[in-house]
mmCIF file of C-alpha atoms in Angstrom:
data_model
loop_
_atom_site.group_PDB
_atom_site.id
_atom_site.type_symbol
_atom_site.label_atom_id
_atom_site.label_comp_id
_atom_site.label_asym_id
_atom_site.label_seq_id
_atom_site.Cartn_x
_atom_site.Cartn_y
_atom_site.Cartn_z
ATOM 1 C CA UNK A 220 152.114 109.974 50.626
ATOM 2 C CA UNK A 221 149.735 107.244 51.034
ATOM 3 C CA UNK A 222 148.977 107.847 54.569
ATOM 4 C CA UNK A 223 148.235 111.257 54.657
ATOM 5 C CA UNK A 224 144.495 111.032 55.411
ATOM 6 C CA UNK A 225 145.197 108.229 57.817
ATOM 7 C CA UNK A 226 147.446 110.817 59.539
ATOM 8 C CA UNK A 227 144.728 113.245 59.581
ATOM 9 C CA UNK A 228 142.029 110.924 60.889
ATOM 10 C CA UNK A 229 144.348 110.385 63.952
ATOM 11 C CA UNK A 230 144.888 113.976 64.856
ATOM 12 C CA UNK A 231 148.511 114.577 62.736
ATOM 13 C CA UNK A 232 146.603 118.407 62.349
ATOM 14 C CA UNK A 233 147.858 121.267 65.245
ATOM 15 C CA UNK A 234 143.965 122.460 65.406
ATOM 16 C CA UNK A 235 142.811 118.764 65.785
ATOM 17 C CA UNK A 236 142.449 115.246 67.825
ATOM 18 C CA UNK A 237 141.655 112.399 66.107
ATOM 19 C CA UNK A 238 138.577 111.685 64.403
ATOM 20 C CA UNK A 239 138.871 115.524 63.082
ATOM 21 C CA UNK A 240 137.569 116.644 67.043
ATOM 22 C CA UNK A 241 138.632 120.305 67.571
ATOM 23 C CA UNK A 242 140.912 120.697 70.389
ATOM 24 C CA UNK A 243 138.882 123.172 72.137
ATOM 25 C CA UNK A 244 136.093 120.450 72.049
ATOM 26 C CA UNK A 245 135.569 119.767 75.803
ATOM 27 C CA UNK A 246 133.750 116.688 75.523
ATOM 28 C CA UNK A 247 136.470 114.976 72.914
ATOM 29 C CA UNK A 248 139.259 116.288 74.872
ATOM 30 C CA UNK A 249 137.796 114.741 77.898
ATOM 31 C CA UNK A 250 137.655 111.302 76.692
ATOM 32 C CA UNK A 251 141.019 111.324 74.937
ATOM 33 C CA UNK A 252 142.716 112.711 78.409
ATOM 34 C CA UNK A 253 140.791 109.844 79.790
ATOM 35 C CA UNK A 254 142.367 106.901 77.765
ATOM 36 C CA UNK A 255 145.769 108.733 77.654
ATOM 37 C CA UNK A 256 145.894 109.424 81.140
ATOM 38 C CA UNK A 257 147.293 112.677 80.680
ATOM 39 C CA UNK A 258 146.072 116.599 80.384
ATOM 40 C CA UNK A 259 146.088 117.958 76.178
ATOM 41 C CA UNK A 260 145.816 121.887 75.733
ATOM 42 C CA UNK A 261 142.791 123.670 74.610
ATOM 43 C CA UNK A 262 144.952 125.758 72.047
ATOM 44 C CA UNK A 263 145.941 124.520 68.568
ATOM 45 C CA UNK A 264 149.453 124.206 68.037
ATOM 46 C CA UNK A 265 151.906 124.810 65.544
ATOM 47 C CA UNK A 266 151.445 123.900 61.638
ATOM 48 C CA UNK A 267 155.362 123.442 60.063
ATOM 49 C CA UNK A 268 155.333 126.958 58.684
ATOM 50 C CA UNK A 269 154.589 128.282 61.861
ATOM 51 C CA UNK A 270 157.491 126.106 63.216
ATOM 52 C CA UNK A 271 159.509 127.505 60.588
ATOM 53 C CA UNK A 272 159.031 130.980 61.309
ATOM 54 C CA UNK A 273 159.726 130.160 65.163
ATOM 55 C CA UNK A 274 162.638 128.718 64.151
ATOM 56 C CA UNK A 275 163.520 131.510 62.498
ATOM 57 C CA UNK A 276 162.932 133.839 64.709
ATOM 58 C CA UNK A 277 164.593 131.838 66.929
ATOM 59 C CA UNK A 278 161.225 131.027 69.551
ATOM 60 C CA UNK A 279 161.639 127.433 69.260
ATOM 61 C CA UNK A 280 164.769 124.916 70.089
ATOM 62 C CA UNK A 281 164.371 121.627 69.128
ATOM 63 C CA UNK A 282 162.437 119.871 65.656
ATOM 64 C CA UNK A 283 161.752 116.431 65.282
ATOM 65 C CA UNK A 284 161.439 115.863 61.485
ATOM 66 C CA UNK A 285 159.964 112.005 60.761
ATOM 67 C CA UNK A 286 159.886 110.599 56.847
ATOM 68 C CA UNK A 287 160.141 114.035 55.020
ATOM 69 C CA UNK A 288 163.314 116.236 53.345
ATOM 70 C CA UNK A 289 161.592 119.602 53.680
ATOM 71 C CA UNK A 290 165.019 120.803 52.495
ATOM 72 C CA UNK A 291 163.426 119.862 49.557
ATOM 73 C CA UNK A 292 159.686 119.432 49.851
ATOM 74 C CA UNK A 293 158.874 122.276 51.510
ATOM 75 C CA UNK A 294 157.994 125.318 48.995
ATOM 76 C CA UNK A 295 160.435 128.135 50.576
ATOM 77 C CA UNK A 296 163.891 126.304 50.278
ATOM 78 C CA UNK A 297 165.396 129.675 51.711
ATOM 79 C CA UNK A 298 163.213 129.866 54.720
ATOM 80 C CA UNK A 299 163.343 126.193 55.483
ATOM 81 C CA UNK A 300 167.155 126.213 55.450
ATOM 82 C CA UNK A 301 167.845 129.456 57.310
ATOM 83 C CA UNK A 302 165.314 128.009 60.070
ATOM 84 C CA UNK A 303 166.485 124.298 60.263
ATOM 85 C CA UNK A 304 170.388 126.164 60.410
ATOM 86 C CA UNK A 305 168.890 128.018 63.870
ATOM 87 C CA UNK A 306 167.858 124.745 65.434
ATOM 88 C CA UNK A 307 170.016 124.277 68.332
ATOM 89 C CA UNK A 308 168.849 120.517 68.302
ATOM 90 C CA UNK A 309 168.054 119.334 64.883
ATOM 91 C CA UNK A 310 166.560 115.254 65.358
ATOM 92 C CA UNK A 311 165.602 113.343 61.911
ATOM 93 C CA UNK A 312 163.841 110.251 61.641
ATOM 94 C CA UNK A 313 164.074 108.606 58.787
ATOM 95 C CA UNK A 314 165.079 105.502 56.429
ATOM 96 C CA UNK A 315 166.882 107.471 54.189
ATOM 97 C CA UNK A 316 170.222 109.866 54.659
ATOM 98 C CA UNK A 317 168.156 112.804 53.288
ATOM 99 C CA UNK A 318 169.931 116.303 53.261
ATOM 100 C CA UNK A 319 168.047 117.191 55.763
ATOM 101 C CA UNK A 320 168.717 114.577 58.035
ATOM 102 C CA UNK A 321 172.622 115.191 56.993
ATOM 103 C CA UNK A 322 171.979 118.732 58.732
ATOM 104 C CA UNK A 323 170.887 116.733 61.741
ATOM 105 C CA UNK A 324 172.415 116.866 65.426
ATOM 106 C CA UNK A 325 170.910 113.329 65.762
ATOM 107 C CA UNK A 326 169.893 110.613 62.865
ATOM 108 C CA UNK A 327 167.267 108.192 64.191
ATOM 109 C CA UNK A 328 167.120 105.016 61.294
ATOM 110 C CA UNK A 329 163.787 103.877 60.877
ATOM 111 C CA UNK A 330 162.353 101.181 59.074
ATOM 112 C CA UNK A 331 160.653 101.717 55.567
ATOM 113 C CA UNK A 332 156.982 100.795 55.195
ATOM 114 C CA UNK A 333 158.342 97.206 53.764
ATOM 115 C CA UNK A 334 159.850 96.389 56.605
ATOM 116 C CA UNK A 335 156.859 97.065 59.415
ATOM 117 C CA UNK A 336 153.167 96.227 60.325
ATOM 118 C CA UNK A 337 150.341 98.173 60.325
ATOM 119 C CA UNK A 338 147.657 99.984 58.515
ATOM 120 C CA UNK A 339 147.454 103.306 56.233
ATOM 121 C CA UNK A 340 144.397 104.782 55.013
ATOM 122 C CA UNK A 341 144.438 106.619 51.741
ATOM 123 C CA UNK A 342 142.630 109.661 50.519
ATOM 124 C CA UNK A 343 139.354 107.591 49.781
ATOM 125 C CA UNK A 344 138.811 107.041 53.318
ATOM 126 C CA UNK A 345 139.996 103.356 52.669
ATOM 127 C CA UNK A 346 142.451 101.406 55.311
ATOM 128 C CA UNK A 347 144.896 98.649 54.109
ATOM 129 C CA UNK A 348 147.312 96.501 55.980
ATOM 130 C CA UNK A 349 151.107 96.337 55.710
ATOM 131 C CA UNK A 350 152.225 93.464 55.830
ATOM 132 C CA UNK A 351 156.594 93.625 56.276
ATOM 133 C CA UNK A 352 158.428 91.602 53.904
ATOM 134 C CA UNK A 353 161.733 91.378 55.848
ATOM 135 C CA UNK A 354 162.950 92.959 59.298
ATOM 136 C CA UNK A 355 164.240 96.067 59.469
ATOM 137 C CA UNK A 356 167.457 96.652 57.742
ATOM 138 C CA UNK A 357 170.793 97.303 60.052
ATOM 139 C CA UNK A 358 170.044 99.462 62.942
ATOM 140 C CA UNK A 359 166.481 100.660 62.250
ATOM 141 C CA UNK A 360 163.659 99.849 63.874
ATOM 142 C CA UNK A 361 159.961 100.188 63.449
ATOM 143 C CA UNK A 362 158.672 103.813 63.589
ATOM 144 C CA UNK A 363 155.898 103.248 66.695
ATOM 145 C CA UNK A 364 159.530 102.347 68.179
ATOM 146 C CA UNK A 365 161.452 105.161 67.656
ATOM 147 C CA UNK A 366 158.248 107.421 68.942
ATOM 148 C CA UNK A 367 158.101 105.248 71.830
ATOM 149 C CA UNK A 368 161.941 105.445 73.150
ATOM 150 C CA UNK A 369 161.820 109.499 72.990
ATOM 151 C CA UNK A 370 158.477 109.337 74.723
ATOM 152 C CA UNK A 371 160.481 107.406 77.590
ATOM 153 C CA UNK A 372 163.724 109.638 77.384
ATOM 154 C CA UNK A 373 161.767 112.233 78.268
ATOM 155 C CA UNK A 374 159.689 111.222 81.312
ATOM 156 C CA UNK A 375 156.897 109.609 79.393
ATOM 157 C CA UNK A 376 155.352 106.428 78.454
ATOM 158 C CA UNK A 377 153.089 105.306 75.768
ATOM 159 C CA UNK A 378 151.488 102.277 77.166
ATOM 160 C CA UNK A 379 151.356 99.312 75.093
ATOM 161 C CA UNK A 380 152.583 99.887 71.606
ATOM 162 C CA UNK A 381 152.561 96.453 69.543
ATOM 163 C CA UNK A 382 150.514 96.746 66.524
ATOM 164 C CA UNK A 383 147.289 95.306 68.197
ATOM 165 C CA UNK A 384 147.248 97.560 71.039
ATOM 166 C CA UNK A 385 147.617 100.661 68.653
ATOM 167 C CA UNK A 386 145.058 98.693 65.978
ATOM 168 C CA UNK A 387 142.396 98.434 69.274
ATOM 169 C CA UNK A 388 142.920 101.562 70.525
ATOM 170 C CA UNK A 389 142.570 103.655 67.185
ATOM 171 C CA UNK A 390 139.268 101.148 66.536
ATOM 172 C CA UNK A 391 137.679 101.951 70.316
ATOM 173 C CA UNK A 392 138.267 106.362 70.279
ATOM 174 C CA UNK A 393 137.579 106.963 66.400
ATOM 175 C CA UNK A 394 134.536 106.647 65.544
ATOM 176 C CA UNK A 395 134.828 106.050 61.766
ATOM 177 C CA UNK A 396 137.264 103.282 62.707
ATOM 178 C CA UNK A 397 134.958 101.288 65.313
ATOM 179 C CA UNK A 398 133.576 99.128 62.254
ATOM 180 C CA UNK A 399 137.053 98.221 61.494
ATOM 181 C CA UNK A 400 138.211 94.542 62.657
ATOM 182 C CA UNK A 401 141.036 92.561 62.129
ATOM 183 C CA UNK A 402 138.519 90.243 60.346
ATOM 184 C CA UNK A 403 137.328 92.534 57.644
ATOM 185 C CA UNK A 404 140.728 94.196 57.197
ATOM 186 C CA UNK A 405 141.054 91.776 53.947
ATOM 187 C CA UNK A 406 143.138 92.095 51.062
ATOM 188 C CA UNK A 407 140.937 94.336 49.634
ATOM 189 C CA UNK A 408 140.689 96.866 52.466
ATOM 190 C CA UNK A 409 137.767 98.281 54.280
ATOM 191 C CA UNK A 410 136.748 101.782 54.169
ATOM 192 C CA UNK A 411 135.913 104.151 57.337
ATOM 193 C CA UNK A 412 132.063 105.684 57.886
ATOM 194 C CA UNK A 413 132.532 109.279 58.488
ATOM 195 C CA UNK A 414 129.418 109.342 61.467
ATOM 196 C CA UNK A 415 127.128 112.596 61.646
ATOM 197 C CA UNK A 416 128.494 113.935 64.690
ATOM 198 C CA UNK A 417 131.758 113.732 62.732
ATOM 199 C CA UNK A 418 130.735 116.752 60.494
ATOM 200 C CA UNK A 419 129.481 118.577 62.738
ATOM 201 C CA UNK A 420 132.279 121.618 64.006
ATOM 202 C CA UNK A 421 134.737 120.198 61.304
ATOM 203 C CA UNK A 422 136.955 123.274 59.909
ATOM 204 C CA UNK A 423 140.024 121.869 58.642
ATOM 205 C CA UNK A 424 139.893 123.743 54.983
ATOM 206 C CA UNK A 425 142.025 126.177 54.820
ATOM 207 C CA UNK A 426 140.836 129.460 53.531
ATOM 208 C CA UNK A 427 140.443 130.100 49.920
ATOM 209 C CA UNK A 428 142.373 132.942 48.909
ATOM 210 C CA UNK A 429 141.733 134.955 45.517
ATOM 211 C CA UNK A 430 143.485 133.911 42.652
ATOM 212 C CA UNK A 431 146.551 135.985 41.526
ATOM 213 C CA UNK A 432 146.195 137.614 37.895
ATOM 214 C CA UNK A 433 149.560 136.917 36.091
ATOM 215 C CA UNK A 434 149.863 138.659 32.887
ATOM 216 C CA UNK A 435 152.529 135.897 31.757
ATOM 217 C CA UNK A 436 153.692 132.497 32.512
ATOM 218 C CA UNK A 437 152.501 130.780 35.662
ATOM 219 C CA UNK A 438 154.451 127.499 37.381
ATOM 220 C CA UNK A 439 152.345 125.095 39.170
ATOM 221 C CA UNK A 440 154.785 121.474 40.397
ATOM 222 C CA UNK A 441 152.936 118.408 41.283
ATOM 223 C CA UNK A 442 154.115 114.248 40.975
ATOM 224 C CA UNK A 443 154.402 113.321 37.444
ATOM 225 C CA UNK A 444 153.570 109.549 36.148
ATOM 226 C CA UNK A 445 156.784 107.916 37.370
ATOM 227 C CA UNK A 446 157.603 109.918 40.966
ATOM 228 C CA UNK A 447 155.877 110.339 44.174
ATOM 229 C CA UNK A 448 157.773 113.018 46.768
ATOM 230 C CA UNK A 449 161.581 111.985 46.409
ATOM 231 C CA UNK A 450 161.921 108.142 48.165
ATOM 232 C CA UNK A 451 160.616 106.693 44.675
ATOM 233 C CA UNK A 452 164.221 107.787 43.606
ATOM 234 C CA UNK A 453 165.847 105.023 44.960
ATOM 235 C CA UNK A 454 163.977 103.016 42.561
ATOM 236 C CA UNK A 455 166.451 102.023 39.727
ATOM 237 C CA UNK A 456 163.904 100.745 37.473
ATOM 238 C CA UNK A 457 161.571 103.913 38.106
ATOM 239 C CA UNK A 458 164.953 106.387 37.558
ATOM 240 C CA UNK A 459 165.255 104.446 34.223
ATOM 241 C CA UNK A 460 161.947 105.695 33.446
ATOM 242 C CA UNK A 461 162.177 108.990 34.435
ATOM 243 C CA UNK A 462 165.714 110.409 35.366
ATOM 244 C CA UNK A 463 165.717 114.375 34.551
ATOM 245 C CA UNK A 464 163.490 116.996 35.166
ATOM 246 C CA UNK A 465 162.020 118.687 32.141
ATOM 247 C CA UNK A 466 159.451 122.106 32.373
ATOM 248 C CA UNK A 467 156.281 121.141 30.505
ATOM 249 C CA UNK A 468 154.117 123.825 28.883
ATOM 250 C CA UNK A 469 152.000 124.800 24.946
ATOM 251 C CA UNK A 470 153.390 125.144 22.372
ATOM 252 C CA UNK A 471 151.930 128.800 21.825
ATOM 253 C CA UNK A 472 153.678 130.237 24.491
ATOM 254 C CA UNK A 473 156.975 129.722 23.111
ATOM 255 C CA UNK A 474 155.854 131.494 20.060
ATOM 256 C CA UNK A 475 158.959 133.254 18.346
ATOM 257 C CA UNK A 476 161.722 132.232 20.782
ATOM 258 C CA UNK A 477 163.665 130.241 18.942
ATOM 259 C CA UNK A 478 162.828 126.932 21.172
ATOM 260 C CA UNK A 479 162.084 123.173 19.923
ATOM 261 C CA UNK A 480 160.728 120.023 21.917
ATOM 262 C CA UNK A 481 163.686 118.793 24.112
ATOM 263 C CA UNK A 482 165.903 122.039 24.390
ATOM 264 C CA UNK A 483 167.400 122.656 27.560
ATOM 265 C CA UNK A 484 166.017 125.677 29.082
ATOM 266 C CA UNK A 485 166.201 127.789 32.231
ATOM 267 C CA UNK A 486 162.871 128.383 34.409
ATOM 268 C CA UNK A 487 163.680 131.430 36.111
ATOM 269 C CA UNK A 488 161.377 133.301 39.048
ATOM 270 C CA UNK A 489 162.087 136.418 41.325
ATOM 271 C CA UNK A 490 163.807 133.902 43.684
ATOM 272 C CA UNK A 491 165.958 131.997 41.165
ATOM 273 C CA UNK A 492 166.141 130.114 38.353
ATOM 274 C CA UNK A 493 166.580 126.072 37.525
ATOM 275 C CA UNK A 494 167.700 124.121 34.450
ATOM 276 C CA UNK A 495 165.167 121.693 33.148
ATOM 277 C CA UNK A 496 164.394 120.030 29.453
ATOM 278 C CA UNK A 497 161.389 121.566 27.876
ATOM 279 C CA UNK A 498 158.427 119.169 26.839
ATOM 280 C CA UNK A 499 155.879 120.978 24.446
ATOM 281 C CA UNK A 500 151.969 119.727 25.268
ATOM 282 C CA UNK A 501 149.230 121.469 23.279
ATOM 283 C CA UNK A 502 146.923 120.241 26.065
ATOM 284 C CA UNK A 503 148.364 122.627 28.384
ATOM 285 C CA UNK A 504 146.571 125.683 28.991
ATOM 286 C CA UNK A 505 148.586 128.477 27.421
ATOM 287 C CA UNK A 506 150.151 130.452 30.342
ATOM 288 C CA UNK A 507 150.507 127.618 32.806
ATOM 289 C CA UNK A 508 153.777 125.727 33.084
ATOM 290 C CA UNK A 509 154.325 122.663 34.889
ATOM 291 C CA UNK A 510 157.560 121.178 36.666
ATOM 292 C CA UNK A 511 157.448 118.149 38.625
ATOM 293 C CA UNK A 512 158.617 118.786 42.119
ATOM 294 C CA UNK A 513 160.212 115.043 42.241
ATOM 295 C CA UNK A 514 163.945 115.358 41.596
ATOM 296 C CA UNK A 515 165.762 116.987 44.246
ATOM 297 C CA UNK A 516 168.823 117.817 42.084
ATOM 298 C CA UNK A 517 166.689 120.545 40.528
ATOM 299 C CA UNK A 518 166.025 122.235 44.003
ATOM 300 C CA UNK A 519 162.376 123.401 42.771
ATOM 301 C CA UNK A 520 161.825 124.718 46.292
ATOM 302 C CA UNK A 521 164.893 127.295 45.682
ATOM 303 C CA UNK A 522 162.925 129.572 42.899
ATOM 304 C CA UNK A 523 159.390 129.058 45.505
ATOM 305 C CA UNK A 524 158.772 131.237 48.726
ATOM 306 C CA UNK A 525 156.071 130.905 50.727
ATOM 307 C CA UNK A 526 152.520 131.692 50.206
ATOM 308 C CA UNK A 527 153.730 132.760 46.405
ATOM 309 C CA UNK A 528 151.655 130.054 44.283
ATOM 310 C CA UNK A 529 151.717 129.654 41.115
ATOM 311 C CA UNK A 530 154.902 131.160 41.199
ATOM 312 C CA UNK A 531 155.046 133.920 38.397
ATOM 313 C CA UNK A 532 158.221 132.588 35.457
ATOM 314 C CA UNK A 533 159.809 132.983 32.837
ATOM 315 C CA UNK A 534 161.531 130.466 30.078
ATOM 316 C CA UNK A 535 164.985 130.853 28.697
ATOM 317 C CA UNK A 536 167.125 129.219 26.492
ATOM 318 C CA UNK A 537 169.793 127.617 28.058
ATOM 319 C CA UNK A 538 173.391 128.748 27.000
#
């Protein structure tokens, strides 16, 4: 997930255009409709668990999914499978053969970040190049690509959409970009300047909701050292490292039940339950367990549901 702020800087956010200007924004929409040549709507759209639930509820047809298994990533693995099931066109992009993209109508290969150009900005605000090391692998092609060819299949065009056009474009309508150049994009990066009348209307937090009181154990997931998301997987020196998920939690609250560093145990929540090896840390804040949401063979996301977080568990010796 290196990109993700780049992806919100350039309007990958239903309430927001790039440069974090609000939709409803007259004066932003304006000069994006301008450069586009084309009308945007004054109303936010859909976030993906609003597409899930219209899915679901069957209000919406077709999803495009691009570079994510939300089969597995996604913290509701009942919802997100009963809703991508409804699809009555199901389109994943991706360089991978995912199980979500196996659920697919249509399987559009794209090319992994080694294999194309451009930029990504991480969550420090600063932008890097990448720089492909071979071309694209079999049938794939770049992503800008794929984007582009469904953009003409259905009526559309996106202009000009080598690297440099999309480099001069992002540089001229963002404002935190416009000190970017090609000449101090260096090896070492170069960081956007967030400009006053950037702040100003910005709402993008979410809202804050009061914590849940939990008289016993509480699961919170997360990367660990070894894993980011699930494509670090196809790493063979990084599954060496770490292979097998484990449940990590103190020592104290295993008091009296019969359980040792190692053990195989079950992690079990209203939802479901999962089989993991327990690792004992007496840094861990009694009360709070932690499984990594990495490895997809555990199907974390089955024992979650939606808007249930930290998801209330309890531990188990495994027979």
């Amino acid at each position: 997930r290196p990109n993700q702020m780049g992806a919100w800087e350039l309007g990958a956010l239903p309430s927001h255009l790039p440069g974090w200007k609000c939709v409803s924004d007259i004066t932003a929409r304006t000069s994006f409709e301008q450069a586009w040549g084309t009308s945007l709507p004054i109303n936010p759209g859909a976030d993906f668990a609003h597409m899930l639930e219209q899915l679901d509820a069957g209000e919406m047809d077709v999803l495009l999914v691009a570079g994510c298994d939300p089969l597995h990533a996604y913290p509701d693995g009942a919802l997100v499978q009963r809703a991508l099931s409804r699809a009555n066109l199901l389109v994943v992009q991706d360089s991978f053969m995912t199980d979500t993209a196996k659920m697919a109508d249509v399987v559009l290969p794209a090319a992994t970040f080694a294999e194309e150009q451009g930029t990504f900005t991480n969550n420090e605000g600063k932008v890097q190049k990448l720089r492909p090391i071979r071309r694209p692998a079999f049938d794939s092609v770049e992503n800008v690509e794929i984007f582009h060819l469904i953009a003409q299949a259905l009526g559309g065009d996106l202009g000009n959409h080598s690297t440099e056009a999309v480099f001069a474009e992002i540089t001229t309508l963002v404002p935190s970009f416009q000190l970017l150049t090609t000449e101090n994009l260096n090896n070492e990066g170069f960081y956007t300047r967030l400009l006053h009348d950037e702040v100003n209307g910005m709402s993008i937090n979410p809202a804050i909701t009061a914590p849940r009181i939990s008289t016993g154990l509480s699961m919170v997931t997360g990367d660990n050292m070894f894993h980011s998301g699930y494509l670090s997987h196809n790493s063979q020196i990084l599954e060496e490292l770490s292979s097998q998920v484990y449940v990590e939690m103190n020592p104290l609250d295993i008091a009296g039940m019969d359980l040792e560093d190692g053990a195989s145990v079950i992690v079990r929540s209203n939802h479901g339950e999962i089989k993991a090896q327990l690792k004992l840390n007496k840094r861990f804040q009694p009360g709070i367990v932690f499984v990594p949401e990495n490895f997809k063979d555990a199907h974390l996301n089955k024992i979650l549901k939606q808007g249930e977080y930290p998801c209330p568990v309890e531990i188990l010796r495994a027979q």
